[in-house]
Every structure is written in structure tokens, then in C-alpha cells.
Amino acid sequence: MTPEKNKTQPEINTLRDKIAALDAELAENFKAQFSTAPFLSRKTVSFQGNKDKPAYGWYKYKEAFSAELVEYFLGSYKGRISGKVLDPFAGIGTTLFAASSQGIPADGIELLPIGQEIIRARLLSKRKLTTDDTGTIEHWITSLPWKSYSERLPFSTIRITENAYPPETVEAIERYRSALQQENENAQAILRLALLCILEDISYTRKDGQYLRWDARSGKRRPGTKAFNKGKILDFDTAITVKLKEILSDVRDAELPVTLFPVKQIAGDIRLFKGSCLEILPTLEKASYGAIVTSPPYCNRYDYTRTYALELAMLDLTQAEVLNLRQEMLSCTVENREKDLLKICPQWESFIEAANQQKLLQTICTYLEHEKASGTLNNSGIPRMVRGYFSEMACVIGECARVLKPNARLFMVNDNVRYAGVSISVDMILSDIAQALGFEVENILIVPGKKGNSSQQMGAYGRVPLRKCVYVWRKR
Ligand SMILES: C[S@@+](CC[C@H](N)C(=O)[O-])C[C@H]1O[C@@H](n2cnc3c(N)ncnc32)[C@H](O)[C@@H]1O
């Protein structure tokens, strides 16, 4: 033990006791709101539930929740939702498409270009494809025109995507990108969508939470890690034709009810705002939404700009653009610098104050600073990340309260996290902040089956179950 640690140990123990007491106090306050929800499962609150669902399963976005979850909440509160639905962290648009299919118009905000692109292509596939367009896709499936195309259209590589594909795959991608430029805008969008959907399968990488994991065949290996084999790496021609067939079949199936039967329900309009919800929410009209269904990034150090680096490079983002994007994302990685929230919106003082006044959060932050000072935190950026996460979330919550109609609900999926041996009750801290900012906390629904911890945390502190919850808040 270092002398520094000796000096601060009693203080750290006192802080841990204080955190436990404040956590217990909040749990007592929210006793009536907590319940385990048997109708929720790990599958419904994750992408698993979408995997085999037409269109929702095209692009594997591990951070998505299922359409079933959105349908469940919108269905349960049906008579009580009037007007549009909003998702400020829209991802690939699960909330938007699920609301629209129930006839409810929906607005989404998304910052990550891959999410924006998937939503755009899905919208186009629903609204605009003609039989000529589907005929073009059919032709690409049967004739593989890129194979005889001599010109190549190179794509951007950013530092972490260097050598991500076998050389013959790079050549095939470049020919494909070049050849698709001959087609009309609609067909191009579908061909590009299919390409984005297969990048992981044809690469040496696997998406693995905080990072991209590299197969040993790439010649890349993170120091100190074991050699990794991801199994079969698909060849480009097979992967792309399988994906195009899947998309085409879903598009054609979706058309059937329209031509055979009268349409039961008119789909609600979908609108996507591209950018950060911290910038866009303040521009939305107050009291204009009937519900919010959302899942923000969790405070778990997952870096979307790394996990989705292959896709960002294929969308031609440069290294500098990716670095900028990383900073604009809601703070949930140790690399996020503090954002000047009052510069974004000078009216947010009271929102930030709500986070600053939250006693459990402030004690956790003090504890983490002490752990940092005593050298026991595995990354010194953790205290800043936790502080930033909750301040930014307080601003998002305050804005959500502003744009919701009175009595409208907000449904939020989120996970608790754990750092330096302390579980952070994200559910209760955010719910307490929400109460301070104009919400009544109706329910904190616990998803059955508790989540574990990272292997580092488990090694050092043993397994402590972490709650995964859906919060139901009503605008007062
Ligand atoms: C948990 S995912 C939501 C997934 C979504 N529910 C779905 O089903 O696709 C969180 C999303 O928030 C997005 N995000 C992060 N920071 C953001 C910001 N400042 N503004 C808007 N979106 C942001 C991420 O890119 C990610 O897509």
C-alpha cells in the first residue's frame, strides 16, 4: 500500500459508508416505485429481440433495444399518448419505426452517422422504392456487376481501421462502391446500406463493447492480449448477396399487405434530426411531444466511435471528424473532456444545479476523486466521465421535461454501473434529478436477471449484481 493510500484510507472508508447510507435512503424513498417486471427480459431490452424481425434486423446495432419494448409501452399507455413521440438518442431508429407502425408520428435525434444512415435507408426503403429499383437490386444479386467493374472507389481509413480487411475484400469493396454510382439514388442507398451491414462479418474485427477486437490473422494484436480467432470471415461476394437478398425479401413482403388488403393503419411520419441532442433539444418547441421512449448511452466507458469505426470510415469520415464526434457524444468514456454546457444553453443553470445538489452523486464523485488521488483507479478519467455523464443527462432530462406535454410519459432504458468497488445507482440518481426537474417518478421497472461486472471489477471486488431498469416518469 502506498503512503498516499494509507493517509486517505480512513477517509475512503467513511465515504464508502456514506455512499451506502445515501443509496439506502434513496432506495427507501423509491420503494413504492421499484418492481421487477416479468414482462421485460434481457432480450426485449436489447438488440436480441430485433434480430429476426424484418428490417429491424438488417443492421446489427448491439446498443439498440427491441421494437417489442417500444410497442409494449406505447400500447400500454395508448389512450394516454397524444401527439408525437420523441427519441433524443435514436440509434438506428427503433423507437421511430415502432411508433410509426402504430400510427404515431415520431421524431428522433441521432449524432452517430451510422445510425443516421441506417434510418435514412430504412425510410427510403419504406417510402420510395419503385419496382424498377427492386429490379435493380435483383440484378445486382444475380449478376454481381462489381466483379467485372474495373474502376475502384477507395474508402477512408482511420487509425484504428488500418488493415481491417483481407486485400481481396478491399478490392471487392472498392469495385462495388464504384459500380453502384451508376445506379439511381434509391438503388444506391440500398446498395450502400447492404455494404454497411456486412462490414463486421467480412473484416478481421469483432465489436466487443468498449473496443474493436482484432483477429490474429490481421497481424494486429493489442499488447498483453491473447491471440483471438473470430471464426469464419465471410468473403465479400457471399456476404453482400445474402444481405441484399434479405433486404429485398423484407421490402417485398412489406408491400404485400398494402396491395392485398386495405391498410389498417396509416404509418406515422418519421423525422430525423442529425446532430447532438444537447444542441437540438433546446431548439424544439415546448410541450410538443406526447411521449419519449429512449435509451441514452450508459455510463460504462463504451466508445461508439471505436466500436463503429469500420462503418464511420466507410461513410468517409476522416480521422479528425471521428475525434470531434467522440467529444460531441454524451460523455461516457474516459476520453471525454468536460463540455461547456452553459455555452450550449445559458438557461441550463438550474438543470446543472440539480445534478450538483444530488447528494449520492456528489459523494460518489468525491470518493472517485479520492481513489484517483490514491492511485487505485484503473483510469484517472473516470471521475470526470461520471461527473460529465450526470451533468449532461440532467440537461437532457430538463429539456425532455420542457418539450413534453403535461402528464406525458418518458420511458428510459439504462444500466447501473460500478467503479472502484462502488455500485452507482444510475436509476435512482437520474430519477431523483428528474423529480427535481418536473417529473413524477411512476415506476422503476427492474429487468429480471441481473447483470454482472467487468472482469477487472470482479477480480478486485467480487461479483455484485447491477440493475438494468426501465424508468417511467410522468411530466407533472
Ligand atoms: C443506447 S443507444 C440507443 C439505441 C436506440 N434505442 C436503438 O434502438 O437503436 C444510444 C445512442 O445515443 C447516441 N448518442 C450519443 N451521444 C449523443 C448525443 N449527444 N446526441 C444524440 N445522440 C447521441 C449514440 O450514437 C447511440 O446511437
Short mmCIF file of N, CA, C and O in Angstrom, two decimals, residues 113-185:
data_model
loop_
_atom_site.label_atom_id
_atom_site.label_comp_id
_atom_site.label_asym_id
_atom_site.label_seq_id
_atom_site.Cartn_x
_atom_site.Cartn_y
_atom_site.Cartn_z
N PRO A 113 -23.15 9.02 -37.34
CA PRO A 113 -23.55 8.91 -38.75
C PRO A 113 -24.05 7.52 -39.15
O PRO A 113 -24.89 7.42 -40.03
N ILE A 114 -23.55 6.46 -38.50
CA ILE A 114 -24.03 5.14 -38.92
C ILE A 114 -25.53 4.98 -38.58
O ILE A 114 -26.31 4.50 -39.40
N GLY A 115 -25.93 5.44 -37.40
CA GLY A 115 -27.35 5.39 -37.03
C GLY A 115 -28.18 6.22 -38.01
O GLY A 115 -29.22 5.78 -38.51
N GLN A 116 -27.69 7.43 -38.31
CA GLN A 116 -28.41 8.33 -39.23
C GLN A 116 -28.60 7.65 -40.59
O GLN A 116 -29.67 7.73 -41.20
N GLU A 117 -27.54 6.99 -41.06
CA GLU A 117 -27.57 6.39 -42.39
C GLU A 117 -28.55 5.20 -42.44
O GLU A 117 -29.27 5.02 -43.42
N ILE A 118 -28.56 4.41 -41.36
CA ILE A 118 -29.48 3.26 -41.33
C ILE A 118 -30.93 3.77 -41.34
O ILE A 118 -31.79 3.25 -42.06
N ILE A 119 -31.19 4.80 -40.56
CA ILE A 119 -32.56 5.35 -40.51
C ILE A 119 -32.94 5.89 -41.90
O ILE A 119 -34.03 5.63 -42.41
N ARG A 120 -32.01 6.61 -42.53
CA ARG A 120 -32.30 7.19 -43.85
C ARG A 120 -32.63 6.10 -44.86
O ARG A 120 -33.62 6.16 -45.57
N ALA A 121 -31.81 5.05 -44.87
CA ALA A 121 -32.02 3.99 -45.87
C ALA A 121 -33.33 3.23 -45.57
O ALA A 121 -34.05 2.85 -46.49
N ARG A 122 -33.62 3.04 -44.29
CA ARG A 122 -34.86 2.32 -43.96
C ARG A 122 -36.09 3.13 -44.36
O ARG A 122 -37.08 2.61 -44.86
N LEU A 123 -35.98 4.44 -44.13
CA LEU A 123 -37.11 5.31 -44.52
C LEU A 123 -37.33 5.25 -46.02
O LEU A 123 -38.46 5.12 -46.50
N LEU A 124 -36.23 5.31 -46.74
CA LEU A 124 -36.32 5.28 -48.19
C LEU A 124 -36.91 3.94 -48.65
O LEU A 124 -37.76 3.89 -49.55
N SER A 125 -36.48 2.86 -48.00
CA SER A 125 -36.98 1.54 -48.42
C SER A 125 -38.48 1.43 -48.17
O SER A 125 -39.18 0.68 -48.83
N LYS A 126 -38.97 2.17 -47.18
CA LYS A 126 -40.42 2.12 -46.88
C LYS A 126 -41.23 3.01 -47.81
O LYS A 126 -42.33 2.70 -48.18
N ARG A 127 -40.62 4.15 -48.14
CA ARG A 127 -41.44 5.17 -48.80
C ARG A 127 -41.30 5.23 -50.30
O ARG A 127 -42.22 5.57 -51.02
N LYS A 128 -40.06 5.00 -50.79
CA LYS A 128 -39.80 5.48 -52.15
C LYS A 128 -39.45 4.44 -53.18
O LYS A 128 -39.34 4.75 -54.34
N LEU A 129 -39.17 3.20 -52.78
CA LEU A 129 -38.66 2.25 -53.75
C LEU A 129 -39.71 1.89 -54.80
O LEU A 129 -40.85 1.57 -54.46
N THR A 130 -39.31 1.92 -56.05
CA THR A 130 -40.22 1.55 -57.12
C THR A 130 -39.89 0.12 -57.56
O THR A 130 -38.86 -0.43 -57.15
N THR A 131 -40.71 -0.45 -58.43
CA THR A 131 -40.39 -1.81 -58.90
C THR A 131 -39.11 -1.79 -59.75
O THR A 131 -38.39 -2.78 -59.79
N ASP A 132 -38.83 -0.67 -60.39
CA ASP A 132 -37.56 -0.56 -61.12
C ASP A 132 -36.38 -0.69 -60.16
O ASP A 132 -35.39 -1.36 -60.45
N ASP A 133 -36.52 -0.02 -59.00
CA ASP A 133 -35.42 -0.06 -58.02
C ASP A 133 -35.22 -1.48 -57.50
O ASP A 133 -34.09 -1.96 -57.40
N THR A 134 -36.32 -2.15 -57.16
CA THR A 134 -36.16 -3.51 -56.64
C THR A 134 -35.61 -4.42 -57.75
O THR A 134 -34.83 -5.32 -57.48
N GLY A 135 -35.97 -4.12 -58.99
CA GLY A 135 -35.42 -4.88 -60.14
C GLY A 135 -33.91 -4.69 -60.22
O GLY A 135 -33.16 -5.63 -60.50
N THR A 136 -33.46 -3.46 -59.96
CA THR A 136 -32.01 -3.20 -59.99
C THR A 136 -31.30 -4.04 -58.93
O THR A 136 -30.25 -4.64 -59.19
N ILE A 137 -31.88 -4.07 -57.74
CA ILE A 137 -31.25 -4.84 -56.64
C ILE A 137 -31.20 -6.33 -57.04
O ILE A 137 -30.18 -7.00 -56.84
N GLU A 138 -32.30 -6.78 -57.62
CA GLU A 138 -32.37 -8.17 -58.08
C GLU A 138 -31.22 -8.45 -59.06
O GLU A 138 -30.53 -9.48 -58.96
N HIS A 139 -31.00 -7.51 -59.98
CA HIS A 139 -29.93 -7.65 -60.97
C HIS A 139 -28.56 -7.75 -60.27
O HIS A 139 -27.71 -8.56 -60.64
N TRP A 140 -28.35 -6.94 -59.22
CA TRP A 140 -27.07 -6.98 -58.51
C TRP A 140 -26.88 -8.33 -57.81
O TRP A 140 -25.77 -8.82 -57.73
N ILE A 141 -28.00 -8.91 -57.34
CA ILE A 141 -27.89 -10.20 -56.65
C ILE A 141 -27.53 -11.31 -57.65
O ILE A 141 -26.71 -12.17 -57.36
N THR A 142 -28.12 -11.25 -58.82
CA THR A 142 -27.90 -12.36 -59.76
C THR A 142 -26.64 -12.16 -60.62
O THR A 142 -25.97 -13.12 -60.98
N SER A 143 -26.29 -10.89 -60.92
CA SER A 143 -25.18 -10.68 -61.87
C SER A 143 -23.87 -10.20 -61.25
O SER A 143 -22.86 -10.12 -61.95
N LEU A 144 -23.89 -9.82 -60.00
CA LEU A 144 -22.67 -9.33 -59.30
C LEU A 144 -21.87 -8.35 -60.19
O LEU A 144 -20.70 -8.60 -60.51
N PRO A 145 -22.48 -7.24 -60.62
CA PRO A 145 -21.83 -6.38 -61.61
C PRO A 145 -20.48 -5.79 -61.19
O PRO A 145 -19.66 -5.47 -62.05
N TRP A 146 -20.23 -5.66 -59.88
CA TRP A 146 -18.95 -5.09 -59.44
C TRP A 146 -17.76 -5.96 -59.85
O TRP A 146 -16.65 -5.46 -60.00
N LYS A 147 -18.01 -7.25 -60.06
CA LYS A 147 -16.89 -8.16 -60.34
C LYS A 147 -16.21 -7.84 -61.67
O LYS A 147 -15.01 -8.01 -61.82
N SER A 148 -17.02 -7.34 -62.62
CA SER A 148 -16.44 -7.01 -63.91
C SER A 148 -16.17 -5.51 -64.04
O SER A 148 -15.91 -5.01 -65.13
N TYR A 149 -16.25 -4.78 -62.95
CA TYR A 149 -16.07 -3.34 -62.99
C TYR A 149 -14.61 -3.01 -62.69
O TYR A 149 -14.08 -3.42 -61.65
N SER A 150 -13.98 -2.27 -63.59
CA SER A 150 -12.54 -2.10 -63.39
C SER A 150 -12.21 -0.94 -62.45
O SER A 150 -11.19 -0.96 -61.76
N GLU A 151 -13.09 0.08 -62.41
CA GLU A 151 -12.74 1.23 -61.57
C GLU A 151 -12.97 0.93 -60.11
O GLU A 151 -13.88 0.19 -59.75
N ARG A 152 -12.16 1.59 -59.28
CA ARG A 152 -12.29 1.36 -57.84
C ARG A 152 -12.50 2.68 -57.12
O ARG A 152 -11.93 3.69 -57.50
N LEU A 153 -13.33 2.69 -56.11
CA LEU A 153 -13.54 3.91 -55.32
C LEU A 153 -13.05 3.63 -53.90
O LEU A 153 -13.74 2.98 -53.10
N PRO A 154 -11.82 4.10 -53.60
CA PRO A 154 -11.25 3.82 -52.28
C PRO A 154 -12.08 4.46 -51.16
O PRO A 154 -12.80 5.42 -51.39
N PHE A 155 -11.98 3.89 -49.98
CA PHE A 155 -12.68 4.47 -48.83
C PHE A 155 -11.67 4.93 -47.80
O PHE A 155 -10.51 4.52 -47.82
N SER A 156 -12.18 5.76 -46.90
CA SER A 156 -11.29 6.36 -45.92
C SER A 156 -10.81 5.31 -44.90
O SER A 156 -11.54 4.36 -44.61
N THR A 157 -9.56 5.46 -44.45
CA THR A 157 -9.14 4.61 -43.31
C THR A 157 -8.76 5.55 -42.19
O THR A 157 -8.10 6.56 -42.43
N ILE A 158 -9.22 5.20 -41.01
CA ILE A 158 -8.78 5.97 -39.87
C ILE A 158 -7.83 5.07 -39.10
O ILE A 158 -7.76 3.87 -39.37
N ARG A 159 -7.11 5.65 -38.12
CA ARG A 159 -6.04 4.88 -37.49
C ARG A 159 -6.48 3.48 -37.07
O ARG A 159 -5.82 2.50 -37.38
N ILE A 160 -7.63 3.40 -36.39
CA ILE A 160 -7.98 2.07 -35.88
C ILE A 160 -8.55 1.13 -36.94
O ILE A 160 -8.83 -0.01 -36.62
N THR A 161 -8.77 1.60 -38.15
CA THR A 161 -9.32 0.67 -39.14
C THR A 161 -8.28 0.19 -40.16
O THR A 161 -8.62 -0.51 -41.10
N GLU A 162 -7.03 0.58 -39.95
CA GLU A 162 -6.00 0.13 -40.88
C GLU A 162 -5.91 -1.40 -40.88
O GLU A 162 -5.97 -2.02 -39.81
N ASN A 163 -5.80 -1.98 -42.07
CA ASN A 163 -5.68 -3.45 -42.23
C ASN A 163 -6.88 -4.21 -41.66
O ASN A 163 -6.73 -5.29 -41.10
N ALA A 164 -8.06 -3.64 -41.79
CA ALA A 164 -9.23 -4.30 -41.19
C ALA A 164 -9.77 -5.44 -42.05
O ALA A 164 -10.54 -6.27 -41.57
N TYR A 165 -9.40 -5.46 -43.34
CA TYR A 165 -9.96 -6.47 -44.25
C TYR A 165 -8.84 -7.18 -45.01
O TYR A 165 -7.80 -6.58 -45.30
N PRO A 166 -9.09 -8.41 -45.45
CA PRO A 166 -8.13 -9.05 -46.36
C PRO A 166 -8.05 -8.22 -47.65
O PRO A 166 -9.05 -7.60 -48.05
N PRO A 167 -6.86 -8.22 -48.33
CA PRO A 167 -6.68 -7.36 -49.52
C PRO A 167 -7.72 -7.61 -50.61
O PRO A 167 -8.21 -6.66 -51.24
N GLU A 168 -8.11 -8.89 -50.83
CA GLU A 168 -9.10 -9.14 -51.90
C GLU A 168 -10.47 -8.54 -51.53
O GLU A 168 -11.24 -8.14 -52.40
N THR A 169 -10.74 -8.45 -50.22
CA THR A 169 -12.01 -7.85 -49.79
C THR A 169 -11.99 -6.33 -50.03
O THR A 169 -12.98 -5.75 -50.47
N VAL A 170 -10.83 -5.72 -49.76
CA VAL A 170 -10.71 -4.27 -50.01
C VAL A 170 -10.98 -4.01 -51.49
O VAL A 170 -11.74 -3.10 -51.85
N GLU A 171 -10.40 -4.84 -52.36
CA GLU A 171 -10.58 -4.64 -53.79
C GLU A 171 -12.06 -4.78 -54.17
O GLU A 171 -12.61 -3.96 -54.90
N ALA A 172 -12.71 -5.81 -53.62
CA ALA A 172 -14.12 -6.03 -53.95
C ALA A 172 -14.99 -4.86 -53.46
O ALA A 172 -15.87 -4.38 -54.18
N ILE A 173 -14.70 -4.37 -52.25
CA ILE A 173 -15.49 -3.23 -51.71
C ILE A 173 -15.33 -2.01 -52.63
O ILE A 173 -16.29 -1.32 -52.96
N GLU A 174 -14.08 -1.77 -53.04
CA GLU A 174 -13.83 -0.57 -53.85
C GLU A 174 -14.50 -0.66 -55.23
O GLU A 174 -15.02 0.33 -55.75
N ARG A 175 -14.51 -1.84 -55.80
CA ARG A 175 -15.20 -2.01 -57.09
C ARG A 175 -16.71 -1.83 -56.90
O ARG A 175 -17.39 -1.19 -57.70
N TYR A 176 -17.22 -2.42 -55.82
CA TYR A 176 -18.66 -2.33 -55.52
C TYR A 176 -19.06 -0.85 -55.33
O TYR A 176 -20.05 -0.40 -55.90
N ARG A 177 -18.25 -0.12 -54.55
CA ARG A 177 -18.56 1.30 -54.32
C ARG A 177 -18.55 2.09 -55.62
O ARG A 177 -19.34 3.01 -55.82
N SER A 178 -17.62 1.75 -56.48
CA SER A 178 -17.52 2.47 -57.75
C SER A 178 -18.70 2.11 -58.66
O SER A 178 -19.36 3.00 -59.23
N ALA A 179 -18.99 0.81 -58.75
CA ALA A 179 -20.05 0.36 -59.67
C ALA A 179 -21.42 0.89 -59.27
O ALA A 179 -22.24 1.24 -60.11
N LEU A 180 -21.67 1.01 -57.97
CA LEU A 180 -23.03 1.41 -57.56
C LEU A 180 -23.34 2.85 -57.93
O LEU A 180 -24.51 3.26 -57.98
N GLN A 181 -22.29 3.62 -58.24
CA GLN A 181 -22.53 5.02 -58.61
C GLN A 181 -23.28 5.14 -59.94
O GLN A 181 -23.80 6.21 -60.27
N GLN A 182 -23.35 4.03 -60.70
CA GLN A 182 -24.07 4.05 -61.97
C GLN A 182 -25.59 3.99 -61.77
O GLN A 182 -26.34 4.22 -62.69
N GLU A 183 -26.01 3.61 -60.57
CA GLU A 183 -27.45 3.39 -60.33
C GLU A 183 -28.13 4.66 -59.84
O GLU A 183 -27.46 5.62 -59.45
N ASN A 184 -29.48 4.64 -59.82
CA ASN A 184 -30.17 5.84 -59.34
C ASN A 184 -30.06 5.96 -57.82
O ASN A 184 -29.60 5.04 -57.14
N GLU A 185 -30.52 7.09 -57.29
CA GLU A 185 -30.31 7.42 -55.88
C GLU A 185 -30.89 6.35 -54.94
O GLU A 185 -30.27 5.97 -53.94
#
